[in-house]
XYZ file of N, CA and C in Angstrom:
837
model
N -190.799 -24.937 127.949
C -190.849 -23.997 126.823
C -192.243 -24.016 126.220
N -192.823 -22.823 126.066
C -194.158 -22.718 125.491
C -194.076 -22.767 123.975
N -194.949 -23.543 123.368
C -194.989 -23.615 121.914
C -196.326 -23.108 121.425
N -196.345 -22.625 120.193
C -197.561 -22.087 119.616
C -197.808 -22.757 118.266
N -199.082 -22.995 117.930
C -199.368 -23.569 116.620
C -199.005 -22.589 115.524
N -198.571 -23.110 114.383
C -198.241 -22.239 113.257
C -199.527 -21.617 112.734
N -199.635 -20.299 112.703
C -200.877 -19.664 112.277
C -201.161 -19.907 110.804
N -202.439 -19.991 110.475
C -202.822 -20.130 109.073
C -202.509 -18.829 108.349
N -202.220 -18.911 107.051
C -201.896 -17.682 106.300
C -203.147 -16.907 105.918
N -203.984 -16.613 106.887
C -205.204 -15.863 106.594
C -205.334 -14.661 107.519
N -204.204 -14.087 107.895
C -204.194 -12.894 108.732
C -203.391 -11.810 108.034
N -203.992 -10.639 107.890
C -203.295 -9.462 107.383
C -203.070 -8.506 108.542
N -201.855 -7.990 108.665
C -201.516 -7.042 109.724
C -201.294 -5.669 109.108
N -202.153 -4.716 109.455
C -202.072 -3.357 108.936
C -201.150 -2.534 109.825
N -200.135 -1.920 109.213
C -199.148 -1.117 109.934
C -199.093 0.280 109.330
N -199.853 1.247 109.852
C -199.774 2.625 109.355
C -198.386 3.182 109.608
N -197.810 3.823 108.605
C -196.393 4.192 108.692
C -196.143 5.599 108.169
N -195.497 6.417 108.985
C -195.043 7.742 108.573
C -193.658 7.956 109.181
N -192.636 7.784 108.348
C -191.241 7.967 108.769
C -190.877 7.074 109.969
N -190.963 5.773 109.755
C -190.660 4.805 110.812
C -189.515 3.873 110.416
N -188.569 4.363 109.631
C -187.470 3.514 109.171
C -186.660 2.946 110.337
N -186.559 3.684 111.427
C -185.779 3.209 112.561
C -186.400 2.031 113.280
N -187.721 1.906 113.225
C -188.414 0.838 113.953
C -188.813 -0.326 113.061
N -188.912 -0.112 111.767
C -189.442 -1.133 110.858
C -188.744 -2.494 110.940
N -187.422 -2.554 110.955
C -186.783 -3.875 110.984
C -187.240 -4.734 112.161
N -187.284 -4.153 113.358
C -187.726 -4.933 114.523
C -189.205 -5.297 114.424
N -190.033 -4.328 114.054
C -191.477 -4.582 113.972
C -191.769 -5.714 112.995
N -191.180 -5.652 111.811
C -191.448 -6.681 110.802
C -190.874 -8.037 111.211
N -189.792 -8.028 111.972
C -189.201 -9.297 112.406
C -190.062 -10.003 113.440
N -190.979 -9.280 114.072
C -191.820 -9.839 115.130
C -193.176 -10.323 114.619
N -193.440 -10.200 113.339
C -194.726 -10.627 112.790
C -194.758 -12.149 112.702
N -195.803 -12.787 113.201
C -195.882 -14.253 113.178
C -195.752 -14.824 111.768
N -195.146 -15.976 111.679
C -194.953 -16.641 110.395
C -196.292 -16.915 109.720
N -196.357 -16.650 108.432
C -197.564 -16.908 107.669
C -198.497 -15.719 107.583
N -198.258 -14.688 108.381
C -199.081 -13.482 108.291
C -198.505 -12.545 107.237
N -199.359 -11.703 106.659
C -198.891 -10.725 105.682
C -198.853 -9.337 106.312
N -197.727 -8.665 106.164
C -197.578 -7.305 106.672
C -197.990 -6.320 105.589
N -198.965 -5.474 105.897
C -199.400 -4.407 104.995
C -198.921 -3.083 105.586
N -197.782 -2.605 105.120
C -197.246 -1.336 105.592
C -197.858 -0.227 104.742
N -198.654 0.622 105.389
C -199.340 1.694 104.673
C -198.519 2.967 104.808
N -197.821 3.323 103.738
C -196.973 4.510 103.767
C -197.829 5.752 103.587
N -197.751 6.658 104.561
C -198.610 7.834 104.588
C -197.834 9.117 104.296
N -196.848 8.997 103.400
C -196.070 10.169 103.012
C -194.697 10.221 103.632
N -194.103 9.077 103.893
C -192.780 9.045 104.521
C -191.717 9.667 103.620
N -190.733 10.312 104.261
C -189.624 10.914 103.528
C -188.282 10.311 103.946
N -188.317 9.265 104.763
C -187.079 8.663 105.276
C -186.783 7.302 104.652
N -187.476 6.972 103.567
C -187.232 5.698 102.913
C -187.957 4.522 103.537
N -188.955 4.794 104.376
C -189.685 3.714 105.043
C -190.306 2.737 104.051
N -190.904 3.256 102.995
C -191.592 2.391 102.030
C -190.617 1.424 101.362
N -189.482 1.942 100.914
C -188.492 1.080 100.258
C -187.928 0.054 101.228
N -187.691 0.469 102.468
C -187.161 -0.442 103.468
C -188.169 -1.556 103.759
N -189.429 -1.181 103.931
C -190.461 -2.181 104.219
C -190.567 -3.184 103.083
N -190.505 -2.689 101.870
C -190.585 -3.573 100.685
C -189.384 -4.522 100.646
N -188.218 -3.995 100.958
C -187.004 -4.817 100.949
C -187.041 -5.888 102.035
N -187.778 -5.623 103.109
C -187.881 -6.570 104.208
C -189.034 -7.557 104.013
N -189.676 -7.490 102.864
C -190.705 -8.473 102.533
C -192.137 -8.062 102.774
N -192.377 -6.828 103.196
C -193.742 -6.376 103.457
C -194.415 -5.935 102.155
N -195.730 -5.977 102.147
C -196.512 -5.396 101.055
C -196.744 -3.934 101.398
N -196.378 -3.040 100.518
C -196.501 -1.606 100.785
C -197.729 -1.045 100.081
N -198.565 -0.366 100.837
C -199.752 0.307 100.322
C -199.508 1.805 100.459
N -199.759 2.535 99.397
C -199.542 3.982 99.427
C -200.863 4.703 99.697
N -200.874 5.571 100.705
C -202.047 6.386 101.006
C -201.635 7.851 101.034
N -202.092 8.602 100.036
C -201.683 10.000 99.893
C -202.335 10.905 100.938
N -203.561 10.581 101.315
C -204.274 11.429 102.267
C -203.670 11.252 103.652
N -203.211 12.334 104.250
C -202.595 12.257 105.564
C -203.647 11.983 106.638
N -203.260 11.185 107.616
C -204.147 10.904 108.726
C -204.041 9.452 109.160
N -204.067 9.231 110.481
C -203.964 7.873 110.999
C -205.108 7.005 110.490
N -206.318 7.552 110.526
C -207.469 6.795 110.048
C -207.398 6.508 108.565
N -206.892 7.464 107.790
C -206.763 7.251 106.350
C -205.816 6.095 106.066
N -204.705 6.044 106.794
C -203.737 4.966 106.601
C -204.318 3.622 107.047
N -204.975 3.597 108.193
C -205.560 2.342 108.685
C -206.609 1.814 107.721
N -207.468 2.701 107.225
C -208.549 2.234 106.359
C -208.025 1.811 104.990
N -206.968 2.458 104.536
C -206.355 2.025 103.280
C -205.824 0.603 103.422
N -205.245 0.313 104.585
C -204.765 -1.043 104.836
C -205.899 -2.038 104.913
N -206.975 -1.662 105.599
C -208.139 -2.543 105.698
C -208.731 -2.804 104.321
N -208.800 -1.777 103.480
C -209.352 -1.925 102.130
C -208.475 -2.809 101.258
N -207.168 -2.784 101.507
C -206.238 -3.597 100.712
C -206.157 -5.029 101.211
N -206.614 -5.275 102.432
C -206.526 -6.614 103.020
C -207.455 -7.589 102.300
N -207.062 -8.845 102.305
C -207.882 -9.900 101.708
C -208.098 -11.059 102.679
N -207.386 -11.072 103.793
C -207.479 -12.166 104.749
C -208.797 -12.113 105.517
N -209.170 -13.226 106.094
C -210.388 -13.298 106.891
C -210.269 -12.443 108.140
N -209.099 -12.473 108.779
C -208.881 -11.703 109.998
C -207.842 -10.621 109.737
N -208.137 -9.416 110.218
C -207.236 -8.276 110.049
C -206.825 -7.767 111.422
N -205.541 -7.530 111.591
C -205.005 -6.957 112.818
C -204.428 -5.577 112.527
N -204.317 -4.785 113.576
C -203.723 -3.450 113.477
C -202.662 -3.311 114.565
N -201.590 -2.614 114.226
C -200.511 -2.383 115.186
C -199.750 -1.137 114.763
N -199.274 -0.362 115.728
C -198.421 0.775 115.402
C -197.104 0.274 114.833
N -196.452 1.134 114.062
C -195.229 0.754 113.363
C -194.000 1.421 113.966
N -194.102 1.838 115.237
C -193.036 2.629 115.844
C -192.216 1.872 116.884
N -192.442 0.563 117.026
C -191.688 -0.222 117.979
C -192.219 -0.184 119.396
N -193.367 0.458 119.607
C -193.913 0.538 120.964
C -194.726 -0.697 121.335
N -195.146 -1.467 120.329
C -195.953 -2.656 120.559
C -195.397 -3.823 119.754
N -195.421 -5.003 120.343
C -194.890 -6.211 119.715
C -195.995 -6.899 118.926
N -195.889 -6.986 117.598
C -196.933 -7.647 116.796
C -197.179 -9.096 117.191
N -196.179 -9.764 117.763
C -196.363 -11.159 118.161
C -197.419 -11.312 119.244
N -197.705 -10.240 119.984
C -198.731 -10.299 121.022
C -200.131 -10.461 120.436
N -200.257 -10.326 119.125
C -201.561 -10.481 118.482
C -201.962 -11.937 118.284
N -201.041 -12.868 118.478
C -201.367 -14.283 118.289
C -202.582 -14.729 119.106
N -202.635 -14.478 120.420
C -203.825 -14.878 121.174
C -205.067 -14.080 120.804
N -204.893 -12.844 120.324
C -206.033 -12.053 119.878
C -206.717 -12.746 118.700
N -205.889 -13.171 117.733
C -206.417 -13.846 116.555
C -207.084 -15.160 116.932
N -206.465 -15.894 117.862
C -207.039 -17.168 118.298
C -208.417 -16.950 118.914
N -208.582 -15.867 119.640
C -209.861 -15.579 120.293
C -210.940 -15.245 119.264
N -210.566 -14.454 118.258
C -211.522 -14.120 117.202
C -211.875 -15.358 116.391
N -210.863 -16.125 116.033
C -211.078 -17.307 115.199
C -211.960 -18.337 115.902
N -211.821 -18.446 117.232
C -212.605 -19.411 117.993
C -214.033 -18.939 118.237
N -214.353 -17.727 117.822
C -215.695 -17.208 118.028
C -215.965 -16.760 119.443
N -214.907 -16.464 120.195
C -215.059 -16.051 121.587
C -215.172 -14.546 121.737
N -214.788 -13.801 120.714
C -214.904 -12.343 120.709
C -214.950 -11.894 119.262
N -215.529 -10.710 119.056
C -215.610 -10.143 117.705
C -214.546 -9.078 117.471
N -214.145 -8.421 118.530
C -213.094 -7.411 118.466
C -212.248 -7.547 119.722
N -210.946 -7.748 119.547
C -210.037 -7.894 120.680
C -209.077 -6.711 120.684
N -208.960 -6.051 121.827
C -208.133 -4.851 121.971
C -207.021 -5.084 122.979
N -205.909 -4.379 122.788
C -204.810 -4.431 123.736
C -204.859 -3.234 124.674
N -204.851 -3.501 125.966
C -204.780 -2.442 126.972
C -203.314 -2.180 127.279
N -202.830 -1.025 126.923
C -201.416 -0.718 127.059
C -200.997 -0.539 128.521
N -199.903 -1.219 128.868
C -199.285 -1.100 130.188
C -197.854 -0.624 129.989
N -197.560 0.642 130.299
C -196.242 1.205 129.998
C -195.104 0.494 130.703
N -193.995 0.333 129.976
C -192.781 -0.289 130.497
C -191.642 0.719 130.368
N -191.215 1.263 131.466
C -190.101 2.197 131.446
C -190.543 3.642 131.307
N -189.647 4.536 131.658
C -189.933 5.971 131.591
C -190.057 6.412 130.145
N -191.009 7.278 129.899
C -191.180 7.833 128.570
C -192.012 6.987 127.632
N -192.485 5.839 128.106
C -193.276 4.977 127.228
C -194.628 5.596 126.906
N -195.190 6.309 127.868
C -196.522 6.889 127.665
C -196.594 8.210 128.410
N -196.464 9.358 127.727
C -196.480 10.660 128.396
C -197.731 10.845 129.244
N -197.583 11.579 130.344
C -198.690 11.769 131.278
C -199.895 12.411 130.623
N -199.670 13.398 129.748
C -200.814 14.076 129.131
C -201.578 13.141 128.201
N -200.860 12.242 127.520
C -201.516 11.293 126.625
C -202.308 10.267 127.436
N -201.746 9.837 128.554
C -202.432 8.859 129.394
C -203.701 9.459 129.994
N -203.614 10.718 130.423
C -204.785 11.381 130.998
C -205.896 11.518 129.955
N -205.511 11.885 128.737
C -206.510 12.006 127.677
C -207.167 10.677 127.368
N -206.387 9.608 127.411
C -206.919 8.273 127.130
C -207.926 7.845 128.196
N -207.633 8.150 129.460
C -208.545 7.808 130.556
C -209.867 8.552 130.395
N -209.766 9.842 130.053
C -210.984 10.636 129.879
C -211.838 10.095 128.733
N -211.198 9.710 127.648
C -211.944 9.183 126.509
C -212.577 7.834 126.826
N -211.891 7.008 127.604
C -212.457 5.718 127.997
C -213.720 5.917 128.821
N -213.728 6.953 129.669
C -214.914 7.242 130.461
C -216.051 7.736 129.584
N -215.732 8.570 128.604
C -216.765 9.043 127.676
C -217.309 7.900 126.839
N -216.423 6.987 126.456
C -216.855 5.821 125.690
C -217.820 4.973 126.514
N -217.542 4.822 127.794
C -218.407 4.035 128.665
C -219.806 4.645 128.726
N -219.877 5.979 128.818
C -221.177 6.643 128.851
C -221.934 6.461 127.537
N -221.198 6.506 126.445
C -221.830 6.410 125.122
C -222.269 4.993 124.790
N -221.475 3.984 125.159
C -221.745 2.617 124.705
C -221.994 1.620 125.827
N -221.562 1.926 127.037
C -221.653 0.973 128.119
C -220.459 0.038 128.212
N -219.548 0.102 127.249
C -218.369 -0.760 127.268
C -217.402 -0.295 128.359
N -217.004 -1.217 129.216
C -216.094 -0.874 130.315
C -214.653 -1.151 129.895
N -214.193 -0.383 128.943
C -212.815 -0.508 128.466
C -211.919 0.468 129.214
N -210.619 0.163 129.221
C -209.657 1.024 129.897
C -208.740 1.760 128.926
N -208.731 1.335 127.680
C -207.774 1.879 126.718
C -208.381 1.834 125.320
N -207.918 2.726 124.472
C -208.336 2.749 123.067
C -207.104 2.588 122.189
N -206.243 1.673 122.586
C -204.973 1.479 121.908
C -205.098 0.912 120.514
N -204.019 0.959 119.750
C -204.034 0.548 118.344
C -203.934 -0.949 118.107
N -203.500 -1.733 119.108
C -203.335 -3.172 118.918
C -204.707 -3.842 118.985
N -205.147 -4.457 117.864
C -206.492 -5.023 117.818
C -206.638 -6.033 116.697
N -207.695 -6.850 116.786
C -207.953 -7.872 115.778
C -209.454 -8.071 115.620
N -209.885 -8.320 114.383
C -211.298 -8.570 114.081
C -211.380 -9.177 112.685
N -212.579 -9.582 112.295
C -212.777 -10.130 110.950
C -212.955 -9.000 109.938
N -212.334 -9.172 108.773
C -212.297 -8.115 107.760
C -213.685 -7.710 107.268
N -214.502 -8.679 106.894
C -215.810 -8.345 106.333
C -216.669 -7.595 107.345
N -216.603 -8.011 108.597
C -217.372 -7.332 109.634
C -216.878 -5.901 109.827
N -215.560 -5.699 109.801
C -215.005 -4.347 109.940
C -215.455 -3.444 108.797
N -215.405 -3.961 107.576
C -215.842 -3.166 106.433
C -217.322 -2.819 106.547
N -218.099 -3.737 107.133
C -219.523 -3.502 107.282
C -219.865 -2.402 108.267
N -218.908 -2.013 109.109
C -219.160 -0.928 110.067
C -219.245 0.431 109.390
N -218.762 0.536 108.159
C -218.831 1.807 107.435
C -218.035 2.914 108.090
N -216.834 2.625 108.539
C -216.005 3.617 109.224
C -215.690 4.782 108.293
N -215.857 5.998 108.801
C -215.699 7.185 107.963
C -214.631 8.152 108.451
N -214.231 8.072 109.718
C -213.207 8.981 110.234
C -211.860 8.630 109.607
N -211.129 9.634 109.184
C -209.821 9.394 108.574
C -208.700 10.085 109.339
N -208.997 10.481 110.564
C -207.981 11.119 111.395
C -207.766 10.277 112.650
N -207.547 10.918 113.770
C -207.247 10.197 115.004
C -208.463 9.529 115.623
N -209.652 9.846 115.142
C -210.856 9.253 115.694
C -211.173 7.865 115.171
N -210.392 7.378 114.210
C -210.676 6.085 113.586
C -210.722 4.920 114.583
N -209.736 4.772 115.468
C -209.790 3.638 116.411
C -211.012 3.689 117.317
N -211.384 4.893 117.753
C -212.545 5.045 118.616
C -213.833 4.748 117.850
N -213.932 5.252 116.629
C -215.131 5.005 115.838
C -215.351 3.511 115.604
N -214.259 2.781 115.430
C -214.367 1.335 115.263
C -215.024 0.696 116.486
N -214.614 1.112 117.674
C -215.159 0.536 118.893
C -216.612 0.962 119.095
N -216.917 2.235 118.846
C -218.283 2.735 119.026
C -219.256 2.003 118.110
N -218.896 1.880 116.848
C -219.806 1.226 115.911
C -219.883 -0.281 116.151
N -218.795 -0.856 116.639
C -218.838 -2.270 116.996
C -219.816 -2.484 118.155
N -219.796 -1.586 119.138
C -220.727 -1.690 120.263
C -222.163 -1.520 119.791
N -222.379 -0.545 118.891
C -223.728 -0.330 118.359
C -224.233 -1.555 117.606
N -223.314 -2.319 117.027
C -223.686 -3.520 116.277
C -223.797 -4.753 117.164
N -223.589 -4.594 118.461
C -223.718 -5.718 119.374
C -222.519 -6.641 119.424
N -221.359 -6.159 119.008
C -220.160 -7.001 119.031
C -219.735 -7.295 120.462
N -219.097 -8.460 120.630
C -218.454 -8.790 121.892
C -217.014 -8.286 121.821
N -216.676 -7.407 122.736
C -215.358 -6.766 122.741
C -214.587 -7.236 123.962
N -213.366 -7.711 123.746
C -212.529 -8.112 124.872
C -211.258 -7.273 124.894
N -210.666 -7.174 126.060
C -209.492 -6.322 126.271
C -208.468 -7.076 127.099
N -207.207 -7.066 126.661
C -206.152 -7.776 127.370
C -204.930 -6.874 127.533
N -204.278 -6.972 128.662
C -203.089 -6.170 128.951
C -201.943 -6.547 128.012
N -201.238 -5.524 127.524
C -200.049 -5.738 126.695
C -198.975 -4.742 127.121
N -197.705 -5.131 127.107
C -196.628 -4.200 127.457
C -196.489 -3.116 126.398
N -196.306 -1.887 126.864
C -196.194 -0.729 125.980
C -194.816 -0.110 126.176
N -194.017 -0.067 125.115
C -192.635 0.362 125.191
C -192.452 1.803 124.732
N -191.327 2.381 125.083
C -190.975 3.697 124.541
C -190.783 3.541 123.036
N -191.444 4.366 122.273
C -191.385 4.238 120.831
C -190.029 4.661 120.291
N -189.758 4.239 119.066
C -188.559 4.680 118.361
C -188.906 5.966 117.619
N -188.163 7.040 117.864
C -188.461 8.309 117.211
C -189.481 9.123 117.989
N -190.002 10.151 117.338
C -190.935 11.085 117.970
C -192.354 10.804 117.498
N -193.301 10.767 118.444
C -194.699 10.516 118.105
C -195.283 11.680 117.311
N -196.075 11.349 116.291
C -196.742 12.383 115.499
C -198.003 12.879 116.179
N -198.476 12.147 117.187
C -199.739 12.512 117.835
C -199.503 12.855 119.297
N -199.190 11.849 120.119
C -199.099 12.076 121.564
C -197.758 12.632 122.005
N -196.851 12.880 121.074
C -195.557 13.432 121.443
C -195.619 14.902 121.809
N -196.740 15.566 121.501
C -196.890 16.987 121.814
C -198.296 17.230 122.371
N -198.426 18.323 123.125
C -199.743 18.707 123.624
C -200.672 19.011 122.450
N -200.155 19.653 121.414
C -200.992 20.009 120.274
C -201.530 18.757 119.582
N -200.647 17.787 119.391
C -201.084 16.557 118.745
C -202.107 15.813 119.581
N -201.884 15.794 120.902
C -202.828 15.124 121.789
C -204.181 15.824 121.760
N -204.162 17.161 121.774
C -205.424 17.905 121.749
C -206.172 17.646 120.450
N -205.463 17.572 119.334
C -206.113 17.292 118.057
C -206.758 15.909 118.082
N -206.056 14.946 118.660
C -206.600 13.594 118.746
C -207.847 13.565 119.620
N -207.805 14.254 120.763
C -208.963 14.302 121.652
C -210.142 14.968 120.943
N -209.874 16.027 120.201
C -210.947 16.717 119.487
C -211.576 15.812 118.432
N -210.738 15.074 117.714
C -211.260 14.131 116.719
C -212.149 13.080 117.379
N -211.705 12.574 118.533
C -212.448 11.516 119.194
C -213.738 12.025 119.834
N -213.725 13.255 120.344
C -214.950 13.826 120.893
C -215.982 14.007 119.786
N -215.521 14.331 118.598
C -216.441 14.456 117.466
C -217.087 13.109 117.145
N -216.292 12.053 117.224
C -216.834 10.712 116.978
C -217.881 10.357 118.028
N -217.598 10.659 119.299
C -218.533 10.329 120.371
C -219.831 11.116 120.256
N -219.782 12.280 119.615
C -220.979 13.110 119.463
C -221.861 12.653 118.308
N -221.362 11.751 117.475
C -222.157 11.278 116.344
C -223.326 10.435 116.836
N -224.496 10.581 116.222
C -225.613 9.708 116.591
C -225.344 8.292 116.104
N -225.955 7.298 116.729
C -225.751 5.914 116.281
C -226.070 5.762 114.807
N -225.213 5.059 114.095
C -225.387 4.841 112.663
C -225.922 3.432 112.446
N -227.007 3.283 111.647
C -227.505 1.926 111.373
C -226.402 1.066 110.777
N -226.205 -0.103 111.335
C -225.140 -0.999 110.890
C -225.746 -2.108 110.036
N -225.197 -2.353 108.844
C -225.709 -3.422 107.990
C -225.666 -4.773 108.685
N -226.547 -5.671 108.265
C -226.612 -6.990 108.878
C -225.278 -7.715 108.803
N -224.514 -7.459 107.736
C -223.230 -8.145 107.563
C -222.247 -7.816 108.674
N -222.430 -6.648 109.310
C -221.506 -6.246 110.368
C -221.986 -6.671 111.748
N -223.220 -7.168 111.831
C -223.736 -7.605 113.119
C -223.326 -9.043 113.384
N -223.159 -9.357 114.623
C -222.694 -10.694 114.984
C -223.735 -11.414 115.795
N -223.800 -12.719 115.619
C -224.758 -13.500 116.372
C -224.124 -14.727 116.983
N -222.819 -14.708 117.161
C -222.120 -15.861 117.730
C -222.459 -16.013 119.201
N -222.224 -17.168 119.730
C -222.589 -17.477 121.104
C -221.737 -16.685 122.092
N -222.246 -16.523 123.282
C -221.513 -15.878 124.361
C -220.728 -16.942 125.118
N -219.443 -16.828 125.135
C -218.606 -17.782 125.852
C -217.517 -17.042 126.592
N -216.887 -17.724 127.515
C -215.745 -17.150 128.224
C -214.476 -17.651 127.561
N -213.623 -16.755 127.052
C -212.427 -17.198 126.348
C -211.467 -17.954 127.257
N -210.926 -19.042 126.716
C -209.911 -19.780 127.463
C -208.603 -19.017 127.428
N -207.803 -19.102 128.479
C -206.523 -18.371 128.479
C -205.629 -18.842 127.336
N -205.029 -17.884 126.652
C -204.105 -18.200 125.571
C -202.756 -17.618 125.934
N -201.695 -18.426 125.992
C -200.388 -17.897 126.412
C -199.861 -16.866 125.432
N -199.170 -15.868 125.954
C -198.557 -14.851 125.117
C -197.182 -15.331 124.683
N -196.712 -14.883 123.512
C -195.393 -15.287 123.056
C -194.298 -14.661 123.898
N -193.131 -15.274 123.873
C -191.995 -14.719 124.597
C -191.483 -13.496 123.861
N -191.553 -12.312 124.477
C -191.148 -11.092 123.781
C -189.650 -11.071 123.485
N -189.303 -10.302 122.458
C -187.911 -10.087 122.084
C -187.649 -8.598 122.183
N -186.516 -8.175 122.717
C -186.267 -6.741 122.910
C -186.388 -5.956 121.621
N -186.980 -4.761 121.738
C -187.080 -3.852 120.609
C -185.777 -3.083 120.470
N -185.582 -2.419 119.340
C -184.369 -1.632 119.154
C -184.350 -0.436 120.078
N -183.150 0.095 120.357
C -183.038 1.278 121.188
C -183.858 2.391 120.554
N -184.565 3.254 121.361
C -184.437 3.337 122.808
C -185.455 2.519 123.560
N -186.202 1.687 122.871
C -187.227 0.915 123.558
C -186.593 -0.081 124.507
N -187.284 -0.386 125.612
C -186.817 -1.362 126.563
C -187.414 -2.715 126.230
N -186.796 -3.761 126.729
C -187.284 -5.106 126.443
C -188.677 -5.277 127.018
N -189.637 -5.778 126.206
C -190.999 -5.943 126.706
C -191.083 -7.042 127.747
N -191.942 -6.812 128.715
C -192.184 -7.828 129.725
C -193.280 -8.751 129.255
N -193.394 -9.893 129.913
C -194.452 -10.837 129.558
C -195.796 -10.153 129.735
N -196.711 -10.366 128.817
C -198.025 -9.739 128.897
C -198.692 -10.121 130.205
N -199.418 -9.179 130.794
C -200.091 -9.440 132.043
C -201.320 -10.287 131.808
N -201.957 -10.685 132.869
C -203.147 -11.533 132.747
C -204.256 -10.766 132.071
N -205.167 -11.459 131.375
C -206.286 -10.795 130.728
C -207.116 -10.021 131.735
N -207.827 -9.019 131.212
C -208.697 -8.233 132.061
C -209.788 -9.120 132.638
N -210.440 -8.693 133.730
C -211.461 -9.513 134.375
C -212.573 -9.895 133.414
N -213.397 -10.842 133.848
C -214.420 -11.469 133.031
C -215.471 -10.536 132.499
N -216.443 -11.072 131.720
C -217.391 -10.269 130.979
C -218.303 -9.461 131.870
N -218.663 -8.279 131.373
C -219.630 -7.444 132.043
C -220.631 -6.977 131.009
N -221.913 -6.966 131.318
C -222.920 -6.596 130.326
C -222.840 -5.117 130.013
N -223.306 -4.726 128.836
C -223.327 -3.320 128.438
C -224.559 -3.054 127.603
N -224.805 -1.768 127.351
C -225.977 -1.410 126.563
C -225.781 -1.711 125.092
N -224.567 -1.657 124.617
C -224.323 -1.906 123.199
C -223.763 -3.296 123.020
N -222.431 -3.352 122.890
C -221.789 -4.642 122.795
C -221.529 -5.203 124.178
N -220.719 -6.225 124.227
C -220.332 -6.786 125.514
C -218.826 -6.770 125.589
N -218.316 -6.675 126.787
C -216.862 -6.563 126.942
C -216.395 -7.542 127.987
N -215.174 -8.100 127.707
C -214.517 -8.956 128.687
C -213.272 -8.238 129.169
């Protein structure tokens, strides 16, 4: 039986939320002990905010609609040294962030991302997957980072994230974080994570229109010229190869999601880039 050290209470988990009452109980039950859940309600009408509060989460209200607006409101409300992000729809297991946090805390990476690996039919629509591949290729041209996914599961230090001066408040927020991190010379690592069929209907990739809007937002981010990054957001930690960190034993998500499989092995070793570095 694999055991994990009890995490220090210095991790805030940002969960952008818009009508996710069906998934919230499972998502919140999977958050590691000692972490604080920041559920950012972005205008829910299904009682998500009250449910999250009743389940022990801290609820942050963000009136401005948009994935980036909700994420940044959570980041602004966070006080922990390390901040994680995860979708609130049951498609990703928050417990998979444990090794991400360990990697950041050990100084082995500055930004750790989850590369989504779909589990079961309907977990990741073909049009959304195709758009993600195209954006990863554009990101490589812009930054040199050889990433495969721009998924929402990620971890980094709060002060460094705030120092990036992120300005996108729509679907381009996750991409802008990676672009500016690369411009600041951050070491970026990527690890495979199981991706489940979400609970409910996606507000973005569930439709061609939503996917096109997301792609348009992200193309706008890629077209931005490099922004000078304050010294506080730049990193100077040593270059090391992260030691393998075991993933937690997943617990099945609520219907219709399928039980997550054990996370796959980390992506191959480091490769140099023009901006940051990626593992």
